């Protein structure tokens, strides 16, 4: 897998923090990825994680995305995933059983990032 790059940018309106993730996210990059997700959540009421340039992700990375979404929901914020049709990301999420038809019980806002994906 390629080395991970995590870049935070504000959208032109300034309301959304965008975290661009490229390369591979594995357990080796977990702390760096976690810190970037938390910093993005602390910087804006809405976060978009752009994984369109991701070349690989393991279960740890997927779990961190899920945990970040749950943190956002508890804080009254929103977190969205933009995959740009990235087959690598979709296959990893689907293969690990993350794609769902209904959100998890903790997601009372029905905003689960995994709902509506391919099954």
mmCIF file of C-alpha atoms in Angstrom:
data_model
loop_
_atom_site.group_PDB
_atom_site.id
_atom_site.type_symbol
_atom_site.label_atom_id
_atom_site.label_comp_id
_atom_site.label_asym_id
_atom_site.label_seq_id
_atom_site.Cartn_x
_atom_site.Cartn_y
_atom_site.Cartn_z
ATOM 1 C CA UNK A 1 0.000 0.000 0.000
ATOM 2 C CA UNK A 2 1.056 3.556 -0.614
ATOM 3 C CA UNK A 3 2.045 5.831 2.241
ATOM 4 C CA UNK A 4 -0.941 7.610 3.754
ATOM 5 C CA UNK A 5 -1.421 11.338 3.232
ATOM 6 C CA UNK A 6 -3.967 13.230 5.336
ATOM 7 C CA UNK A 7 -4.789 16.769 4.247
ATOM 8 C CA UNK A 8 -7.335 19.018 5.970
ATOM 9 C CA UNK A 9 -8.932 21.859 4.010
ATOM 10 C CA UNK A 10 -11.966 24.098 4.514
ATOM 11 C CA UNK A 11 -14.613 24.292 1.846
ATOM 12 C CA UNK A 12 -14.974 27.755 0.251
ATOM 13 C CA UNK A 13 -17.950 28.619 2.502
ATOM 14 C CA UNK A 14 -15.968 27.596 5.596
ATOM 15 C CA UNK A 15 -18.702 25.476 7.171
ATOM 16 C CA UNK A 16 -17.261 22.102 6.192
ATOM 17 C CA UNK A 17 -13.889 20.643 7.053
ATOM 18 C CA UNK A 18 -12.655 18.267 4.358
ATOM 19 C CA UNK A 19 -10.184 15.536 5.271
ATOM 20 C CA UNK A 20 -8.566 14.208 2.090
ATOM 21 C CA UNK A 21 -7.155 10.727 2.588
ATOM 22 C CA UNK A 22 -4.832 9.185 0.037
ATOM 23 C CA UNK A 23 -2.617 6.132 0.118
ATOM 24 C CA UNK A 24 -3.294 3.272 2.491
ATOM 25 C CA UNK A 25 -4.771 3.337 5.990
ATOM 26 C CA UNK A 26 -3.874 0.328 8.130
ATOM 27 C CA UNK A 27 -3.313 -0.338 11.802
ATOM 28 C CA UNK A 28 0.159 1.189 11.350
ATOM 29 C CA UNK A 29 -1.431 4.583 10.547
ATOM 30 C CA UNK A 30 -4.271 4.293 13.079
ATOM 31 C CA UNK A 31 -3.028 6.950 15.503
ATOM 32 C CA UNK A 32 -2.335 9.455 12.722
ATOM 33 C CA UNK A 33 -5.732 8.798 11.105
ATOM 34 C CA UNK A 34 -7.544 9.024 14.443
ATOM 35 C CA UNK A 35 -5.840 12.318 15.284
ATOM 36 C CA UNK A 36 -6.731 13.773 11.869
ATOM 37 C CA UNK A 37 -10.381 12.719 12.244
ATOM 38 C CA UNK A 38 -10.602 14.239 15.739
ATOM 39 C CA UNK A 39 -8.948 17.481 14.605
ATOM 40 C CA UNK A 40 -11.373 17.772 11.688
ATOM 41 C CA UNK A 41 -14.350 17.154 13.996
ATOM 42 C CA UNK A 42 -13.046 19.820 16.361
ATOM 43 C CA UNK A 43 -12.690 22.376 13.572
ATOM 44 C CA UNK A 44 -16.171 22.460 12.019
ATOM 45 C CA UNK A 45 -19.797 21.378 12.497
ATOM 46 C CA UNK A 46 -19.615 19.286 9.329
ATOM 47 C CA UNK A 47 -16.802 16.999 8.189
ATOM 48 C CA UNK A 48 -16.412 15.330 4.825
ATOM 49 C CA UNK A 49 -13.852 12.538 4.628
ATOM 50 C CA UNK A 50 -12.717 12.241 1.017
ATOM 51 C CA UNK A 51 -11.430 8.703 0.432
ATOM 52 C CA UNK A 52 -11.536 8.904 -3.370
ATOM 53 C CA UNK A 53 -7.713 8.605 -3.562
ATOM 54 C CA UNK A 54 -7.453 5.806 -0.990
ATOM 55 C CA UNK A 55 -5.410 2.830 -2.222
ATOM 56 C CA UNK A 56 -6.188 0.525 0.690
ATOM 57 C CA UNK A 57 -7.850 0.383 4.087
ATOM 58 C CA UNK A 58 -8.018 -2.327 6.718
ATOM 59 C CA UNK A 59 -10.532 -3.080 9.442
ATOM 60 C CA UNK A 60 -8.876 -0.593 11.811
ATOM 61 C CA UNK A 61 -9.374 2.271 9.358
ATOM 62 C CA UNK A 62 -13.007 1.327 8.776
ATOM 63 C CA UNK A 63 -13.640 1.129 12.522
ATOM 64 C CA UNK A 64 -12.067 4.568 13.008
ATOM 65 C CA UNK A 65 -14.440 6.024 10.412
ATOM 66 C CA UNK A 66 -17.379 4.438 12.223
ATOM 67 C CA UNK A 67 -16.186 5.723 15.609
ATOM 68 C CA UNK A 68 -15.638 9.220 14.187
ATOM 69 C CA UNK A 69 -19.186 9.221 12.836
ATOM 70 C CA UNK A 70 -20.568 8.150 16.223
ATOM 71 C CA UNK A 71 -18.546 10.922 17.906
ATOM 72 C CA UNK A 72 -19.924 13.449 15.433
ATOM 73 C CA UNK A 73 -23.508 12.341 16.065
ATOM 74 C CA UNK A 74 -23.042 12.560 19.854
ATOM 75 C CA UNK A 75 -21.623 16.078 19.439
ATOM 76 C CA UNK A 76 -24.460 17.292 17.210
ATOM 77 C CA UNK A 77 -22.150 17.407 14.199
ATOM 78 C CA UNK A 78 -22.192 15.540 10.924
ATOM 79 C CA UNK A 79 -19.608 13.383 9.206
ATOM 80 C CA UNK A 80 -19.941 12.167 5.628
ATOM 81 C CA UNK A 81 -17.804 9.916 3.472
ATOM 82 C CA UNK A 82 -17.073 10.826 -0.139
ATOM 83 C CA UNK A 83 -15.617 7.872 -2.014
ATOM 84 C CA UNK A 84 -15.904 9.159 -5.578
ATOM 85 C CA UNK A 85 -16.700 5.611 -6.691
ATOM 86 C CA UNK A 86 -13.444 4.261 -5.234
ATOM 87 C CA UNK A 87 -13.769 0.501 -5.752
ATOM 88 C CA UNK A 88 -10.969 -0.262 -3.283
ATOM 89 C CA UNK A 89 -12.816 1.515 -0.465
ATOM 90 C CA UNK A 90 -16.193 0.037 -1.378
ATOM 91 C CA UNK A 91 -14.835 -3.499 -1.622
ATOM 92 C CA UNK A 92 -13.067 -3.191 1.739
ATOM 93 C CA UNK A 93 -16.191 -1.839 3.475
ATOM 94 C CA UNK A 94 -18.446 -4.423 1.876
ATOM 95 C CA UNK A 95 -16.027 -7.296 2.475
ATOM 96 C CA UNK A 96 -15.722 -6.387 6.149
ATOM 97 C CA UNK A 97 -19.519 -6.305 6.524
ATOM 98 C CA UNK A 98 -19.856 -2.552 7.041
ATOM 99 C CA UNK A 99 -22.392 -1.842 4.282
ATOM 100 C CA UNK A 100 -25.883 -1.913 5.798
ATOM 101 C CA UNK A 101 -29.515 -1.395 4.953
ATOM 102 C CA UNK A 102 -30.300 0.114 8.366
ATOM 103 C CA UNK A 103 -28.132 2.056 10.789
ATOM 104 C CA UNK A 104 -26.786 0.710 14.045
ATOM 105 C CA UNK A 105 -28.924 0.999 17.198
ATOM 106 C CA UNK A 106 -26.824 3.947 18.443
ATOM 107 C CA UNK A 107 -27.641 5.956 15.309
ATOM 108 C CA UNK A 108 -30.973 7.481 16.254
ATOM 109 C CA UNK A 109 -30.475 10.250 13.676
ATOM 110 C CA UNK A 110 -30.498 7.642 10.871
ATOM 111 C CA UNK A 111 -27.341 9.111 9.401
ATOM 112 C CA UNK A 112 -25.223 5.952 9.376
ATOM 113 C CA UNK A 113 -22.340 6.347 6.923
ATOM 114 C CA UNK A 114 -22.669 2.719 5.840
ATOM 115 C CA UNK A 115 -26.391 2.695 4.940
ATOM 116 C CA UNK A 116 -27.252 2.546 1.287
ATOM 117 C CA UNK A 117 -23.984 1.084 0.135
ATOM 118 C CA UNK A 118 -23.566 -1.920 -2.032
ATOM 119 C CA UNK A 119 -24.381 -5.244 -0.436
#
